[in-house]
mmCIF file of C-alpha atoms and ligand atoms in Angstrom:
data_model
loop_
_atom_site.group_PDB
_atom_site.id
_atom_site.type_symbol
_atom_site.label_atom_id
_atom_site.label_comp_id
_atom_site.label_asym_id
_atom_site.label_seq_id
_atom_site.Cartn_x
_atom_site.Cartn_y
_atom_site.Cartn_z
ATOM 1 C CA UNK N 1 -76.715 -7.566 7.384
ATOM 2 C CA UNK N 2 -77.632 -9.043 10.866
ATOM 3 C CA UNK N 3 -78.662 -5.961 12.790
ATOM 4 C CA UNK N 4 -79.029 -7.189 16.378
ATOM 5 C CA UNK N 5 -76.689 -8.198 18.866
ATOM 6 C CA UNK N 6 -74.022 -6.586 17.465
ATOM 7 C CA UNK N 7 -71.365 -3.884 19.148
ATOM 8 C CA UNK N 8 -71.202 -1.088 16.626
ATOM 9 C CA UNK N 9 -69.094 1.854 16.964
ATOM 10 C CA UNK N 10 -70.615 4.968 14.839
ATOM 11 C CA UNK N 11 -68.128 8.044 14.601
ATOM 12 C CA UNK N 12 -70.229 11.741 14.732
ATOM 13 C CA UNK N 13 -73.349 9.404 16.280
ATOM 14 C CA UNK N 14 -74.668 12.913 18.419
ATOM 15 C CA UNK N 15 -75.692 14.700 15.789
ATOM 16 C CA UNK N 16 -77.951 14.062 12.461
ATOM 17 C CA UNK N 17 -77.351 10.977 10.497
ATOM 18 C CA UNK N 18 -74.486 9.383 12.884
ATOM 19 C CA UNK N 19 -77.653 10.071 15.975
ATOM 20 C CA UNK N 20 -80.044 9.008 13.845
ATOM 21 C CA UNK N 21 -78.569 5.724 12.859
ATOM 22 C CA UNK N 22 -77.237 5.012 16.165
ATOM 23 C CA UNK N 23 -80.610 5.311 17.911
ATOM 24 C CA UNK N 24 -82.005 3.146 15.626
ATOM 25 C CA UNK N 25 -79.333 0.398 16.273
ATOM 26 C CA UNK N 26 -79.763 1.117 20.351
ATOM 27 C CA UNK N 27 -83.620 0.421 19.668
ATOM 28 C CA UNK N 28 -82.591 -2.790 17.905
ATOM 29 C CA UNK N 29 -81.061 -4.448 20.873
ATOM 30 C CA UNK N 30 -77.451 -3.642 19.944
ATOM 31 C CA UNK N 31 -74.634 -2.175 21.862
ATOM 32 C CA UNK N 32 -73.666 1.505 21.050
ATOM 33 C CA UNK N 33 -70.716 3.339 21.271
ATOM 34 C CA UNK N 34 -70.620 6.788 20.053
ATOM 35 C CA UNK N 35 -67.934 9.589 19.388
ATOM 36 C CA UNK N 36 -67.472 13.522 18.925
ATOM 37 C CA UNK N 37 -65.800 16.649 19.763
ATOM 38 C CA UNK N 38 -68.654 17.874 21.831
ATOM 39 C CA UNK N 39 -69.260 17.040 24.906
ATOM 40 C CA UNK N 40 -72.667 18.496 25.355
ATOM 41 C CA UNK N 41 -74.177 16.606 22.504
ATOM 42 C CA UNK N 42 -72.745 13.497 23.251
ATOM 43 C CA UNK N 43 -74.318 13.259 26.934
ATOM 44 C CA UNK N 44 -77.748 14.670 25.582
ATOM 45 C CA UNK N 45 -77.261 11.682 23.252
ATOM 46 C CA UNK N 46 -76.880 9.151 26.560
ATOM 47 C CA UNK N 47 -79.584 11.099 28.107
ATOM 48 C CA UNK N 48 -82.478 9.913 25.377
ATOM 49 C CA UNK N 49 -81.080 6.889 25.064
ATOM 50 C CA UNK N 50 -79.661 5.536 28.380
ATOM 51 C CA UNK N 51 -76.920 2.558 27.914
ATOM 52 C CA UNK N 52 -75.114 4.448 24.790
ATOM 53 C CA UNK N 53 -71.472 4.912 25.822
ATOM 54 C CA UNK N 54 -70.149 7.886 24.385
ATOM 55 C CA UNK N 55 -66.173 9.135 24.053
ATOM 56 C CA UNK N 56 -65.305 12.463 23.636
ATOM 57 C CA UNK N 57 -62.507 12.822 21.196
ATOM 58 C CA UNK N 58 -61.171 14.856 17.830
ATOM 59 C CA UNK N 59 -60.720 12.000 14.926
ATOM 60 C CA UNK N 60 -58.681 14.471 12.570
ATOM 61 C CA UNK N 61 -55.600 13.792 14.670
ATOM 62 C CA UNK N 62 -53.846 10.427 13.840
ATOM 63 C CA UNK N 63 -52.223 9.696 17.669
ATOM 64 C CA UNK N 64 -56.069 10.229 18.983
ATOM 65 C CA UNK N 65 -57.226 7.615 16.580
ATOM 66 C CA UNK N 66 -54.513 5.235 17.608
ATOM 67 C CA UNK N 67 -54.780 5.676 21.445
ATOM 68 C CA UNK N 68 -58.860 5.850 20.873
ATOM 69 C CA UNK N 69 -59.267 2.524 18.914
ATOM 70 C CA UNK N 70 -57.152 1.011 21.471
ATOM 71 C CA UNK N 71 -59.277 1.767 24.257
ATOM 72 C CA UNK N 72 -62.633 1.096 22.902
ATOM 73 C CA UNK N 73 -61.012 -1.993 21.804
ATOM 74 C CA UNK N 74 -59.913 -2.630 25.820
ATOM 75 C CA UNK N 75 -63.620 -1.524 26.612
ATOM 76 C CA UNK N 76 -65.822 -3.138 24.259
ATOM 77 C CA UNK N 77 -63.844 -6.550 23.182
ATOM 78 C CA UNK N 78 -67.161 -7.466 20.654
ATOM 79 C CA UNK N 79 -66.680 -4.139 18.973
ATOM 80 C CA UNK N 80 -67.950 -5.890 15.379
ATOM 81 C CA UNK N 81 -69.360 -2.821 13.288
ATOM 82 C CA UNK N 82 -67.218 0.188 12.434
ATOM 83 C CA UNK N 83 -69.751 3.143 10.725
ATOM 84 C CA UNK N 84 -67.385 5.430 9.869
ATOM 85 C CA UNK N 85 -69.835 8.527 9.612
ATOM 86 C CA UNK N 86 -68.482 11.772 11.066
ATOM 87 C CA UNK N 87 -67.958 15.046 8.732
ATOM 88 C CA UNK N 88 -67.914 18.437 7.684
ATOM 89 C CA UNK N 89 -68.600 20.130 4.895
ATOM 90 C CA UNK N 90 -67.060 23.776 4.006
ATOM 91 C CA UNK N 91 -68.065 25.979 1.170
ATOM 92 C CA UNK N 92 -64.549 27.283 -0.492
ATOM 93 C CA UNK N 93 -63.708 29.818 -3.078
ATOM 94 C CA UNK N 94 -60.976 27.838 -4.898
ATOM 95 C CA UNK N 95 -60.289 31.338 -6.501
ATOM 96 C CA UNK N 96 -59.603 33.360 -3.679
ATOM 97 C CA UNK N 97 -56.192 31.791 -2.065
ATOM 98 C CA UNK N 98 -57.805 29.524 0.487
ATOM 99 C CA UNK N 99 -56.120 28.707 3.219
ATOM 100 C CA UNK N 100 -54.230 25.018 2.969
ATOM 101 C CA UNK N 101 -55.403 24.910 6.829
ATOM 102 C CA UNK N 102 -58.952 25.044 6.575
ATOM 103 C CA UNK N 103 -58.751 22.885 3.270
ATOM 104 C CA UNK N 104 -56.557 20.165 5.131
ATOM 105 C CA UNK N 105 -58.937 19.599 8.221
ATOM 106 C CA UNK N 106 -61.859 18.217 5.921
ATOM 107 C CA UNK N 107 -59.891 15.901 4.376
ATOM 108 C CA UNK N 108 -59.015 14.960 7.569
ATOM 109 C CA UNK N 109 -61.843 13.791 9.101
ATOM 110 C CA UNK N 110 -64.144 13.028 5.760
ATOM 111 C CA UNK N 111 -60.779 11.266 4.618
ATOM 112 C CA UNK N 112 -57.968 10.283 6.566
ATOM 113 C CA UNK N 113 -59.584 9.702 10.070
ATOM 114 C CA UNK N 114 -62.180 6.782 7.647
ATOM 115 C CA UNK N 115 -59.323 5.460 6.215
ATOM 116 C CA UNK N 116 -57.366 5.199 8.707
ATOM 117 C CA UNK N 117 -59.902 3.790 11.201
ATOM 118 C CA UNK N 118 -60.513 1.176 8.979
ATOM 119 C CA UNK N 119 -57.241 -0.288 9.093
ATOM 120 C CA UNK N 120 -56.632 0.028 12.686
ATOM 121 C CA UNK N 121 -60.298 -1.959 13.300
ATOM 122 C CA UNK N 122 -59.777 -4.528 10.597
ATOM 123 C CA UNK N 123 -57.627 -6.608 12.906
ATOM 124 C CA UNK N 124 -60.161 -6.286 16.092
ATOM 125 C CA UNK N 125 -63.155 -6.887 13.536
ATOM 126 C CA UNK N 126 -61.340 -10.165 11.856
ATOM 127 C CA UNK N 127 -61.649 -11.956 15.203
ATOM 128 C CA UNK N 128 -65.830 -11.805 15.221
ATOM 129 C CA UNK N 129 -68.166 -13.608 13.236
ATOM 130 C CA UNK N 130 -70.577 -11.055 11.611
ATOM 131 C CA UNK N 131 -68.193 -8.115 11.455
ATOM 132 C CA UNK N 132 -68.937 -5.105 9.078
ATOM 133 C CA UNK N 133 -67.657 -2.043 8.239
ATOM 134 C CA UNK N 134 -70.315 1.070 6.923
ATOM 135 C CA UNK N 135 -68.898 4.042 4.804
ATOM 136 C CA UNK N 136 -70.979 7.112 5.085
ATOM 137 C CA UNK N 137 -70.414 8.967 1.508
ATOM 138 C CA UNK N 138 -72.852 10.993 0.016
ATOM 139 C CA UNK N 139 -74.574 11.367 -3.323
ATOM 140 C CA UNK N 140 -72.305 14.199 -4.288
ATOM 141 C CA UNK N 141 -69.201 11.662 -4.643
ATOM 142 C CA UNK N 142 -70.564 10.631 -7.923
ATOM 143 C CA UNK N 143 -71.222 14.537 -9.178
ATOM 144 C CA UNK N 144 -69.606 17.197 -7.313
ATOM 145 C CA UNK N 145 -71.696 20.420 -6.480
ATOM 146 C CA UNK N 146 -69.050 22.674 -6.715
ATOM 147 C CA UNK N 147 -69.129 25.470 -4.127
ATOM 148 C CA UNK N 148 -68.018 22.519 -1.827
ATOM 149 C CA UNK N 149 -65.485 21.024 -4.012
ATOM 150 C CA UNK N 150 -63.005 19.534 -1.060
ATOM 151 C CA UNK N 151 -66.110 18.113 0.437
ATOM 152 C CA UNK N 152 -67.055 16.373 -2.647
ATOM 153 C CA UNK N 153 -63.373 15.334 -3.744
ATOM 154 C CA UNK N 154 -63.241 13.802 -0.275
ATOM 155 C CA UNK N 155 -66.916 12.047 -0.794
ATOM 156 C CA UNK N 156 -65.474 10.738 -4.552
ATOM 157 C CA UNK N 157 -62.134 9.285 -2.342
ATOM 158 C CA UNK N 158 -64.272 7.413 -0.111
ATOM 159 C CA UNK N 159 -66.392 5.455 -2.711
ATOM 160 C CA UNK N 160 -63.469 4.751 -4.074
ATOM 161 C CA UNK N 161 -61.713 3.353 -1.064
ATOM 162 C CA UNK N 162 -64.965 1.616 -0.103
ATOM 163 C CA UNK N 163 -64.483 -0.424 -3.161
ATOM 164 C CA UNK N 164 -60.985 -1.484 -2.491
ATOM 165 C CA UNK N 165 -61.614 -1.964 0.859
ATOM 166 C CA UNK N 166 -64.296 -4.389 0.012
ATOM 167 C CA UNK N 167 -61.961 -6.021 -2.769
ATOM 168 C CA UNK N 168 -59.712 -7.058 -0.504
ATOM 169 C CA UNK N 169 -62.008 -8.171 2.102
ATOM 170 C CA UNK N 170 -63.495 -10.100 0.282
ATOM 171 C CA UNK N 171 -61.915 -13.284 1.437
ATOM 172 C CA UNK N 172 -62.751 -12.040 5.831
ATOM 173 C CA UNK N 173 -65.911 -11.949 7.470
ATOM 174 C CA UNK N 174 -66.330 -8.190 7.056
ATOM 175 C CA UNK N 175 -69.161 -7.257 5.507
ATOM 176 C CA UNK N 176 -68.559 -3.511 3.589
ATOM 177 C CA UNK N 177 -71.375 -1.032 3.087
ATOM 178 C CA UNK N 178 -71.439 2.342 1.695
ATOM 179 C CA UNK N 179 -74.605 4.320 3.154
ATOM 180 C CA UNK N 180 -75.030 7.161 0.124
ATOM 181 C CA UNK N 181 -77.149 9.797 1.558
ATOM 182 C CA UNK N 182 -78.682 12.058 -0.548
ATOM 183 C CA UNK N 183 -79.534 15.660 0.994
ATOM 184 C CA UNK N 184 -80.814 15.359 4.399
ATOM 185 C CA UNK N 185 -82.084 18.154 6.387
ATOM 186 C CA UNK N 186 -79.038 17.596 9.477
ATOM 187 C CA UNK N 187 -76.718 20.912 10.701
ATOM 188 C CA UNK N 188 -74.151 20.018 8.207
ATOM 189 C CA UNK N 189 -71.472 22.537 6.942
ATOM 190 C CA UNK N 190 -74.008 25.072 9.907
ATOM 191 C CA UNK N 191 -77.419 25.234 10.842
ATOM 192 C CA UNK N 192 -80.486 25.492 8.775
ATOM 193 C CA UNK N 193 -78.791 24.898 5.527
ATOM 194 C CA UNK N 194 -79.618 21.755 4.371
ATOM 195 C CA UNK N 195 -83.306 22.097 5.169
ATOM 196 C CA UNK N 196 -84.083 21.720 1.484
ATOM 197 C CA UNK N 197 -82.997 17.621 2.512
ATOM 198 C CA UNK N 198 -85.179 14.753 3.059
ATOM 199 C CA UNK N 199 -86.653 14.510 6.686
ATOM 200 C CA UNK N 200 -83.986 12.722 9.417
ATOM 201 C CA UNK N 201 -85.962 9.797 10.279
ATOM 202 C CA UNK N 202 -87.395 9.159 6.731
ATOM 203 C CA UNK N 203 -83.705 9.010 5.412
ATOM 204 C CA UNK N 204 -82.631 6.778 8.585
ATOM 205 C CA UNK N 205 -85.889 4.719 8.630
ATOM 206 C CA UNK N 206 -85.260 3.950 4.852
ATOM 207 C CA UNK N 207 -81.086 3.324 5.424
ATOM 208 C CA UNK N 208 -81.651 1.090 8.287
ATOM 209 C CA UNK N 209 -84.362 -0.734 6.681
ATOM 210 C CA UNK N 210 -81.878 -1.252 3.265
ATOM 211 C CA UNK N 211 -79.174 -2.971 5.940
ATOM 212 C CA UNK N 212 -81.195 -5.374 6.970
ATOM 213 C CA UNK N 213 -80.697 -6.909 3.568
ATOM 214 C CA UNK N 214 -77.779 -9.212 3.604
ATOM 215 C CA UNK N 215 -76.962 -8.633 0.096
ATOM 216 C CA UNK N 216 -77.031 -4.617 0.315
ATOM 217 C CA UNK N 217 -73.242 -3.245 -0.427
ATOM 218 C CA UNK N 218 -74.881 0.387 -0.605
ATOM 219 C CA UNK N 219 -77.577 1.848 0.780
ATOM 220 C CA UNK N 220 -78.996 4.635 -1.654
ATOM 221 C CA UNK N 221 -82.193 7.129 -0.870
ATOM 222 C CA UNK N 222 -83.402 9.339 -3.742
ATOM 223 C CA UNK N 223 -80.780 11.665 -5.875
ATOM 224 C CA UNK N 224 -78.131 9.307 -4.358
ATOM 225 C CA UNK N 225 -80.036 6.936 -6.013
ATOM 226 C CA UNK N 226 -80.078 8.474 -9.228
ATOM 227 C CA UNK N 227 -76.023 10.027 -8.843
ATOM 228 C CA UNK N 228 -74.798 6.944 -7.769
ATOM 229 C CA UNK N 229 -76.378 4.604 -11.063
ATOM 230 C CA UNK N 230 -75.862 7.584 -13.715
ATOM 231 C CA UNK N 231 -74.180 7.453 -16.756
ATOM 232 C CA UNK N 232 -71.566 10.148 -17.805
ATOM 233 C CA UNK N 233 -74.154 11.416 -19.873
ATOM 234 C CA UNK N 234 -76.812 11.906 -17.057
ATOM 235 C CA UNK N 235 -73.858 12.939 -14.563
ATOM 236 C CA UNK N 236 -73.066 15.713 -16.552
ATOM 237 C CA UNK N 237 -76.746 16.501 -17.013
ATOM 238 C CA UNK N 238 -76.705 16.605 -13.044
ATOM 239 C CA UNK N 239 -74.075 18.731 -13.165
ATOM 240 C CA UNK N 240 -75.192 21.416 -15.492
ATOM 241 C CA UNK N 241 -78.274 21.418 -12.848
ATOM 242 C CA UNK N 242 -76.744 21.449 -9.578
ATOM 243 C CA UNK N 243 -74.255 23.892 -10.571
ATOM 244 C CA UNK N 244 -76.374 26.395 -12.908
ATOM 245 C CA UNK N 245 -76.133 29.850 -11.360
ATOM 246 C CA UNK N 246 -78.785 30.901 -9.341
ATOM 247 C CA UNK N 247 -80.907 34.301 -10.856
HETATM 248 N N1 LIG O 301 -76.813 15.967 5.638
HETATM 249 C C1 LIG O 301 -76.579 15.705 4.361
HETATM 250 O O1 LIG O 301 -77.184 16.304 3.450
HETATM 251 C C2 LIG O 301 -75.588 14.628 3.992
HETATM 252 C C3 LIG O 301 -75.615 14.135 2.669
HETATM 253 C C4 LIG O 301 -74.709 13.162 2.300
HETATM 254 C C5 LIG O 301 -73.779 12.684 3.216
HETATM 255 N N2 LIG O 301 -73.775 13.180 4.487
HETATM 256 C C6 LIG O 301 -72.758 12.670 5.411
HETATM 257 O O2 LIG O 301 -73.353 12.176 6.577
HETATM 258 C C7 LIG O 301 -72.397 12.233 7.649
HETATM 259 C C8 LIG O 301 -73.061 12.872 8.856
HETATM 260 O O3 LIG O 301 -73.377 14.226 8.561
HETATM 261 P P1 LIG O 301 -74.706 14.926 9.069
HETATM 262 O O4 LIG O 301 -75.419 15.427 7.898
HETATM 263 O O5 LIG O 301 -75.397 14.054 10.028
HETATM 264 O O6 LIG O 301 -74.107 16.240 9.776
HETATM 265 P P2 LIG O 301 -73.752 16.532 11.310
HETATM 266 O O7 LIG O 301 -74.972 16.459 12.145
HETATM 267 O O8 LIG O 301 -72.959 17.788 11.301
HETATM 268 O O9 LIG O 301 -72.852 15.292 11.711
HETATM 269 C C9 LIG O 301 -71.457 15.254 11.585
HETATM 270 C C10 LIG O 301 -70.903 14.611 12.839
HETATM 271 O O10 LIG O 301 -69.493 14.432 12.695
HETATM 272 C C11 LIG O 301 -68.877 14.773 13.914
HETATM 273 N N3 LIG O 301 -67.515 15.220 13.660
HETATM 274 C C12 LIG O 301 -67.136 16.228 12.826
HETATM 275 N N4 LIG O 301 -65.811 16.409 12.922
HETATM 276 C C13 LIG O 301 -65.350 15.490 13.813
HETATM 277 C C14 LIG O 301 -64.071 15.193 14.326
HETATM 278 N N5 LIG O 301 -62.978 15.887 13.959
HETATM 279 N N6 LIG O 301 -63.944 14.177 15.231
HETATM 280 C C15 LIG O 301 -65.042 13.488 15.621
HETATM 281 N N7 LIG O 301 -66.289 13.732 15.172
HETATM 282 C C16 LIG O 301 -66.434 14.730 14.281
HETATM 283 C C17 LIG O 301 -69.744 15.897 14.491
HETATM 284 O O11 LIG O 301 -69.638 15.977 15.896
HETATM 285 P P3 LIG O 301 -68.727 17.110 16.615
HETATM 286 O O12 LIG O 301 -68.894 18.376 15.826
HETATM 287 O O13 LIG O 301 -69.279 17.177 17.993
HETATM 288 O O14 LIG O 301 -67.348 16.573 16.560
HETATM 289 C C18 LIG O 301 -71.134 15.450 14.082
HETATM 290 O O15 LIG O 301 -71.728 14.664 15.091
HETATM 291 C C19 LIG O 301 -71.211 13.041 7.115
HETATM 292 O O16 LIG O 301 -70.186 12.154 6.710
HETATM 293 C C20 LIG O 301 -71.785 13.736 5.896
HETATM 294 O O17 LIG O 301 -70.815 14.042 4.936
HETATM 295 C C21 LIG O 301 -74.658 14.134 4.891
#
């Protein structure tokens, strides 16, 4: 895709890969709009990079989506690229009652709030000329690891819907990406455990690189690489291996 002169919106953009990708579009000469629950982050965000607007604001709940999108939409009329990026991800013990509650709220925000965005930008992202929209899955939606299985049955969901979505796009201007990380050393699911990842800015240098290639529909980095081209043979392979217990 184009990556300049665009107004790109990039859900969870104060922290990790949403940050990391939405500095890298700032530096790039487009206009940034980012969004989160916390405040804090999201002006130390504007800090290091003066001119990103930022909105505070929960995207699990369906009315703030609604009255959200319609202000940015008031606010930034050339909003043309959606990156629908913020997440969580919870370890559960599917064996031990969980609560429905705690269950619920990733799917929705690494479900429902993606989906759902997506439909209420598609008619403000129509009216531009080199609109896109940018999934941000993960490797594990092709292989589940499964002490986060909601996380990973949400991850599956959105590759799935990224598909469709593209399907019946395919006749608009919008351009739909899935970015497939693989690990990357961010604070997801708490701090300090995904430092086994790939390095931040290697992961974002390599992703933004991969959109600047017009033909890209996803953007793959190392095991997502691998996951996301497997057959069922090698998936279950993967599998056996992600999942073996630990001694
Ligand atoms: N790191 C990895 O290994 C990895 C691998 C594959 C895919 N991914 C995906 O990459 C994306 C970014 O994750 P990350 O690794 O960069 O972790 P991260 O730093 O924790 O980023 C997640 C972002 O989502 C925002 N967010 C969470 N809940 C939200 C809500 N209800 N409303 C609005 N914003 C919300 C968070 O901000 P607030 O908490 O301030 O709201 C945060 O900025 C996620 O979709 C994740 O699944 C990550």
């Amino acid at each position: 895709m184009d990556i300049s002169h665009h107004t790109v919106l990039v859900s969870g953009g104060a922290s990790g890969i949403g940050s990391a990708l939405a500095a890298r579009f700032h530096k790039a000469g487009n206009k940034v709009i980012i969004c989160g629950r916390r405040a804090d982050m999201l002006r130390d965000m504007q800090s290091k990079h003066p001119g990103i607007d930022a909105y505070e604001c929960d995207l699990s709940e369906p009315d703030t989506r609604v009255a959200f999108v319609d202000k940015i939409v008031r606010e930034h009329p050339a909003l043309d690229v959606l990156i629908n990026n913020a997440g969580i991800q919870q370890r559960i013990d599917l064996t031990n009652n969980p609560a429905w509650e705690v269950m619920h709220r990733e799917m929705a925000i690494n479900l429902e709030a993606h989906i759902h965005m997506c439909t209420l930008l598609i008619p403000q992202l129509r009216k531009q000329e080199k609109p896109a929209i940018l999934n941000v899955t993960s490797g594990l939606a092709f292989v589940p690891l499964a002490g986060v299985p909601v996380y990973c049955a949400t991850k599956a969901a959105m590759h799935s819907f990224t598909q469709s979505l593209r399907h019946q796009l395919r006749e608009t201007p919008i351009h739909v990406v899935e970015v497939i990380p693989p690990a990357v050393d961010t604070d997801l699911g708490g701090s300090g455990l995904h430092t086994f990842g790939v390095p931040l800015d290697e992961f974002a240098d390599a992703a933004f690189a991969a959109l600047r290639n017009e033909d890209h529909r996803e953007v793959t980095y190392q095991f997502s690489s691998e996951s996301s081209r497997a057959s069922r043979e090698q998936l279950d392979a993967i599998f056996e291996r992600m999942n073996a217990p630990r001694r």
